[in-house]
Coordinates of C-alpha atoms in Angstrom, one line a residue:
M16 CA 72.6 -37.7 78.3
E17 CA 74.5 -39.2 81.2
S18 CA 78.3 -39.4 80.9
Y19 CA 79.9 -42.7 82.0
F20 CA 83.2 -43.7 83.5
A21 CA 83.5 -47.4 82.4
T22 CA 85.6 -50.5 82.7
V23 CA 85.6 -53.3 80.1
G24 CA 86.0 -57.0 80.4
F25 CA 84.5 -60.5 80.1
F26 CA 84.4 -60.8 83.9
D27 CA 84.0 -64.6 84.0
G28 CA 83.2 -65.5 87.6
V29 CA 82.8 -61.9 88.8
H30 CA 85.5 -62.8 91.3
R31 CA 87.0 -60.7 94.1
G32 CA 89.6 -59.1 91.7
H33 CA 86.8 -58.0 89.4
R34 CA 84.8 -56.6 92.3
D35 CA 87.8 -54.6 93.5
L36 CA 88.2 -53.2 90.0
I37 CA 84.5 -52.1 90.0
K38 CA 85.0 -50.5 93.5
Q39 CA 87.8 -48.5 92.0
L40 CA 85.6 -47.6 89.1
I41 CA 82.8 -46.4 91.4
K42 CA 85.2 -44.3 93.4
V43 CA 86.7 -42.5 90.4
S44 CA 83.4 -42.0 88.7
K45 CA 82.0 -40.2 91.8
K46 CA 85.1 -38.0 91.8
R47 CA 84.5 -37.1 88.2
K48 CA 80.7 -36.7 88.8
M49 CA 79.9 -39.4 86.2
K50 CA 77.9 -42.5 86.3
S51 CA 79.8 -45.8 86.6
A52 CA 79.3 -48.6 84.0
V53 CA 80.6 -52.1 83.4
V54 CA 80.9 -53.1 79.8
T55 CA 80.9 -56.8 79.2
F56 CA 79.9 -59.4 76.7
R57 CA 77.4 -62.2 76.3
Q58 CA 79.7 -64.4 74.2
H59 CA 83.2 -65.4 75.0
P60 CA 85.3 -63.4 72.5
R61 CA 87.5 -66.4 71.6
R62 CA 84.4 -68.5 70.8
V63 CA 83.2 -66.0 68.3
L64 CA 86.5 -66.0 66.5
N65 CA 87.0 -69.7 66.7
Q66 CA 83.8 -71.9 66.8
E67 CA 85.8 -74.9 67.8
Y68 CA 87.1 -73.2 71.0
Q69 CA 85.2 -74.6 74.0
P70 CA 85.6 -72.1 76.9
Q71 CA 85.2 -73.5 80.4
L72 CA 83.0 -70.8 81.8
L73 CA 82.8 -70.1 85.6
T74 CA 79.6 -68.1 84.9
T75 CA 76.9 -68.3 82.3
C76 CA 75.7 -65.0 80.9
E77 CA 72.7 -65.1 83.2
E78 CA 74.8 -65.8 86.3
K79 CA 77.3 -63.1 85.4
E80 CA 74.6 -60.5 84.9
W81 CA 73.0 -61.4 88.2
L82 CA 76.3 -61.2 90.0
L83 CA 77.2 -57.9 88.5
K84 CA 73.9 -56.4 89.3
N85 CA 73.5 -57.9 92.8
T86 CA 77.0 -57.9 94.3
C87 CA 78.4 -54.7 92.7
D88 CA 77.1 -51.2 93.1
M89 CA 77.9 -49.7 89.7
D90 CA 75.2 -47.6 88.0
E91 CA 74.9 -49.5 84.7
C92 CA 75.9 -52.9 83.2
F93 CA 76.1 -52.8 79.4
M94 CA 75.9 -56.4 78.2
L95 CA 77.0 -56.4 74.5
D96 CA 76.9 -59.1 71.9
F97 CA 80.5 -59.8 70.9
T98 CA 80.3 -60.1 67.1
V99 CA 82.8 -60.6 64.3
E100 CA 82.3 -56.9 63.5
L101 CA 83.1 -55.9 67.1
A102 CA 86.2 -58.2 67.0
S103 CA 87.5 -56.4 64.0
F104 CA 87.6 -53.0 65.8
S105 CA 91.0 -51.6 66.7
A106 CA 91.3 -50.3 70.3
K107 CA 90.8 -46.8 69.1
E108 CA 87.7 -47.8 67.1
F109 CA 86.2 -49.6 70.1
M110 CA 86.8 -46.6 72.4
Q111 CA 85.1 -44.4 69.8
F112 CA 82.2 -46.9 69.7
L113 CA 81.8 -46.7 73.5
R114 CA 81.9 -42.9 73.3
D115 CA 79.4 -42.6 70.5
E116 CA 77.0 -45.4 71.6
Y117 CA 77.1 -45.1 75.4
N118 CA 78.7 -41.7 76.0
V119 CA 81.6 -43.2 77.8
R120 CA 83.9 -40.3 78.7
G121 CA 86.3 -42.2 81.0
L122 CA 87.9 -45.7 81.0
L123 CA 89.4 -47.5 83.9
I124 CA 91.7 -50.2 82.5
G125 CA 92.6 -53.4 84.4
Y126 CA 96.3 -53.8 85.1
D127 CA 96.7 -56.6 82.5
H128 CA 93.7 -55.9 80.3
K129 CA 94.0 -55.4 76.5
F130 CA 91.2 -54.9 73.9
G131 CA 91.0 -54.3 70.2
H132 CA 92.3 -56.6 67.5
N133 CA 95.9 -55.4 67.9
R134 CA 97.0 -57.1 71.1
S135 CA 100.4 -55.5 71.1
E136 CA 98.8 -52.2 72.1
G137 CA 98.7 -51.3 75.7
Y138 CA 97.8 -48.7 78.4
E139 CA 100.0 -45.9 76.9
D140 CA 98.3 -46.4 73.5
Y141 CA 94.9 -46.2 75.2
V142 CA 95.8 -43.0 76.9
R143 CA 96.9 -41.5 73.6
Y144 CA 93.7 -42.5 71.9
G145 CA 91.7 -41.2 74.8
E146 CA 93.3 -37.8 74.4
E147 CA 92.2 -37.7 70.8
L148 CA 88.7 -38.9 71.5
G149 CA 88.0 -36.9 74.7
I150 CA 88.1 -40.0 77.0
E151 CA 90.1 -40.0 80.2
V152 CA 92.0 -43.2 80.6
L153 CA 93.2 -44.5 84.0
Q154 CA 94.9 -47.7 85.1
A155 CA 93.5 -49.7 88.0
V156 CA 95.6 -50.9 90.9
P157 CA 95.9 -54.7 90.9
F158 CA 94.0 -56.4 93.7
Q159 CA 95.8 -58.9 95.9
T160 CA 94.4 -61.2 98.6
K161 CA 95.9 -60.8 102.1
E162 CA 98.1 -63.8 101.2
G163 CA 99.5 -61.8 98.3
L164 CA 97.7 -63.7 95.6
I165 CA 96.6 -61.9 92.4
I166 CA 93.3 -63.5 91.5
S167 CA 92.6 -64.8 88.0
S168 CA 89.7 -66.7 86.5
S169 CA 92.2 -69.4 85.4
I170 CA 93.4 -70.1 88.9
I171 CA 89.7 -70.5 90.0
R172 CA 89.0 -72.8 87.1
Q173 CA 91.9 -75.0 88.3
Y174 CA 90.5 -75.2 91.8
V175 CA 87.0 -76.1 90.5
T176 CA 88.4 -78.8 88.2
E177 CA 90.3 -80.3 91.2
G178 CA 87.1 -80.1 93.4
K179 CA 88.7 -77.6 95.8
M180 CA 85.5 -75.6 96.1
A181 CA 86.2 -73.8 99.4
K182 CA 89.4 -72.3 97.8
A183 CA 87.4 -71.4 94.7
A184 CA 84.6 -69.8 96.8
Y185 CA 87.3 -67.8 98.7
L186 CA 88.6 -66.3 95.5
L187 CA 85.2 -65.8 93.9
G188 CA 83.9 -64.1 97.0
C189 CA 80.9 -66.5 96.9
G190 CA 80.4 -70.0 95.7
L191 CA 80.5 -71.2 92.1
F192 CA 77.1 -71.0 90.6
V193 CA 75.4 -74.0 88.9
S194 CA 72.1 -73.0 87.5
G195 CA 69.4 -74.1 85.1
T196 CA 65.8 -75.1 84.7
V197 CA 64.2 -77.9 86.7
V198 CA 63.1 -80.8 84.5
L199 CA 61.3 -84.1 85.1
G200 CA 63.7 -86.7 86.6
H201 CA 63.4 -90.3 87.7
Q202 CA 61.5 -89.2 90.9
I203 CA 63.4 -91.8 93.0
G204 CA 64.7 -89.3 95.6
R205 CA 61.2 -88.6 96.9
T206 CA 60.7 -92.3 97.7
I207 CA 63.6 -92.2 100.2
G208 CA 62.7 -88.8 101.7
F209 CA 65.1 -86.7 99.6
P210 CA 63.1 -85.2 96.6
T211 CA 65.5 -83.7 94.1
A212 CA 65.3 -81.1 91.4
N213 CA 67.0 -82.2 88.3
I214 CA 68.7 -79.3 86.6
K215 CA 69.1 -78.8 82.9
L216 CA 72.1 -76.5 82.3
D217 CA 71.6 -73.5 80.0
E218 CA 75.2 -73.3 78.9
E219 CA 77.0 -76.3 77.4
N220 CA 80.4 -74.8 78.2
K221 CA 79.7 -74.3 81.9
L222 CA 82.6 -75.6 84.0
L223 CA 81.4 -78.1 86.6
P224 CA 83.2 -79.5 89.6
P225 CA 84.0 -83.3 89.7
D226 CA 81.3 -85.8 90.4
G227 CA 80.3 -85.8 94.0
V228 CA 78.1 -84.3 96.7
Y229 CA 78.2 -80.6 97.5
A230 CA 77.0 -78.2 100.1
V231 CA 75.1 -75.4 98.3
F232 CA 72.8 -72.4 98.8
V233 CA 69.9 -72.5 96.3
M234 CA 68.1 -69.5 95.1
V235 CA 64.4 -70.2 94.5
D236 CA 62.2 -67.2 93.5
G237 CA 64.9 -64.8 94.8
I238 CA 65.3 -66.4 98.2
M239 CA 68.3 -68.4 99.3
H240 CA 67.8 -71.9 100.9
P241 CA 70.2 -74.5 102.2
G242 CA 70.7 -77.4 99.8
M243 CA 72.7 -80.5 98.8
M244 CA 73.7 -81.1 95.3
N245 CA 74.9 -84.3 93.6
I246 CA 76.7 -84.2 90.3
G247 CA 77.4 -87.5 88.6
K248 CA 76.2 -90.7 87.0
R249 CA 73.9 -92.0 89.8
P250 CA 75.6 -95.4 90.0
T251 CA 73.2 -96.7 92.6
M252 CA 70.4 -96.2 90.1
D253 CA 72.3 -97.6 87.1
N254 CA 72.1 -94.3 85.3
G255 CA 74.8 -95.3 82.7
N256 CA 77.1 -92.5 81.5
D257 CA 74.4 -89.8 81.6
L258 CA 75.4 -86.9 83.8
S259 CA 72.8 -85.8 86.3
I260 CA 72.7 -82.6 88.4
E261 CA 70.3 -83.1 91.3
I262 CA 69.6 -80.6 94.0
H263 CA 67.7 -81.3 97.3
V264 CA 66.5 -78.1 98.8
I265 CA 66.5 -78.7 102.5
H266 CA 63.2 -78.1 104.3
Y267 CA 61.6 -77.0 101.0
K268 CA 58.2 -78.6 100.3
K269 CA 56.8 -76.8 97.2
D270 CA 56.9 -78.0 93.6
L271 CA 60.0 -76.9 91.7
Y272 CA 59.3 -78.2 88.2
G273 CA 59.9 -75.6 85.5
K274 CA 61.6 -73.1 87.9
Y275 CA 65.0 -71.6 87.3
L276 CA 67.4 -72.4 90.1
M277 CA 70.7 -71.0 91.0
A278 CA 72.9 -73.1 93.3
M279 CA 75.9 -71.5 94.9
V280 CA 78.5 -74.2 95.7
I281 CA 80.2 -73.7 99.0
N282 CA 82.1 -76.9 99.6
R283 CA 82.6 -80.5 98.5
V284 CA 81.3 -83.1 100.9
R285 CA 82.3 -86.5 99.3
D286 CA 82.8 -88.4 96.1
E287 CA 79.9 -90.0 94.4
K288 CA 79.7 -93.8 95.2
R289 CA 77.5 -96.8 94.6
F290 CA 75.3 -98.1 97.4
S291 CA 73.9 -101.7 97.7
S292 CA 70.3 -100.4 98.3
K293 CA 68.1 -97.4 98.3
E294 CA 68.0 -97.7 102.1
E295 CA 71.8 -97.5 102.4
L296 CA 71.7 -94.5 100.1
A297 CA 69.0 -92.8 102.3
T298 CA 71.2 -93.4 105.4
Q299 CA 74.2 -91.8 103.7
L300 CA 72.1 -88.8 102.5
E301 CA 70.9 -88.2 106.0
E302 CA 74.5 -88.1 107.1
D303 CA 75.4 -85.8 104.2
K304 CA 72.5 -83.5 105.2
G305 CA 73.8 -83.1 108.7
K306 CA 77.3 -82.3 107.5
I307 CA 76.0 -79.9 104.9
E308 CA 73.8 -78.0 107.3
G309 CA 76.9 -77.5 109.5
I310 CA 79.0 -76.3 106.6
L311 CA 76.4 -73.8 105.4
K312 CA 75.8 -72.5 108.9
E313 CA 79.5 -71.9 109.4
S314 CA 79.9 -70.2 106.0
D315 CA 76.9 -67.9 106.6
K316 CA 78.6 -66.3 109.7

């Protein structure tokens, strides 16, 4: 059975700080001649302990798993169900669980990470438990941007909430993902030359940027395409208060109904606004398209 050097966390956003931690994990696992593993959770731990808590997630479970497997080079990703039973474990019991269930023989601890029901325990305690359990415990070096900023998911959430998507994308290392299944919409976009895919989100607690138009890359069947996304109430179409997420995949002609799309938000283009006619809307969308193609071309360099 393979032995693993692992790191543990919720990894919401799989941002640049997370990726640096995983790089450190891969380096130490190779030195120890072990496999590298990320241990993470499908459910937000606080949500399991408090059903009324509504986390504002940067990534859904599917997005997080895709990012971990496609942007990081660790050997394994163990996606666990965070249960009430798991929440009741002490740090030592959780470490023993990882050893017995996954043959984890080494743990790389994030500089500010704590686990187990006793939150007063810290790195020195984990080292002591590791010595008792036969698990080597090391502490990661905190990652800083060249500007000296230590990245956190909470800072990125703030940028997303404020619509500062370029700043969020810089800290994430890619754009914020907005993903879901394409469902039948009003089919008005196709009448003005901009057919849109209406997205039904998979996660009710997914954090979305403010209403507006965004430059995005859209993954369709594993291939990235340029696109434009509108989040909002569709005021020109008198959509009421119903929130719509519509994506126009630029230069894409095939049917998208029923497909699962992942849109990566690169930047915000403008606020959502009401137009006096569909013709005026079409003119604005053409202008948006030109701006968005320029933004995406620049970001892809």
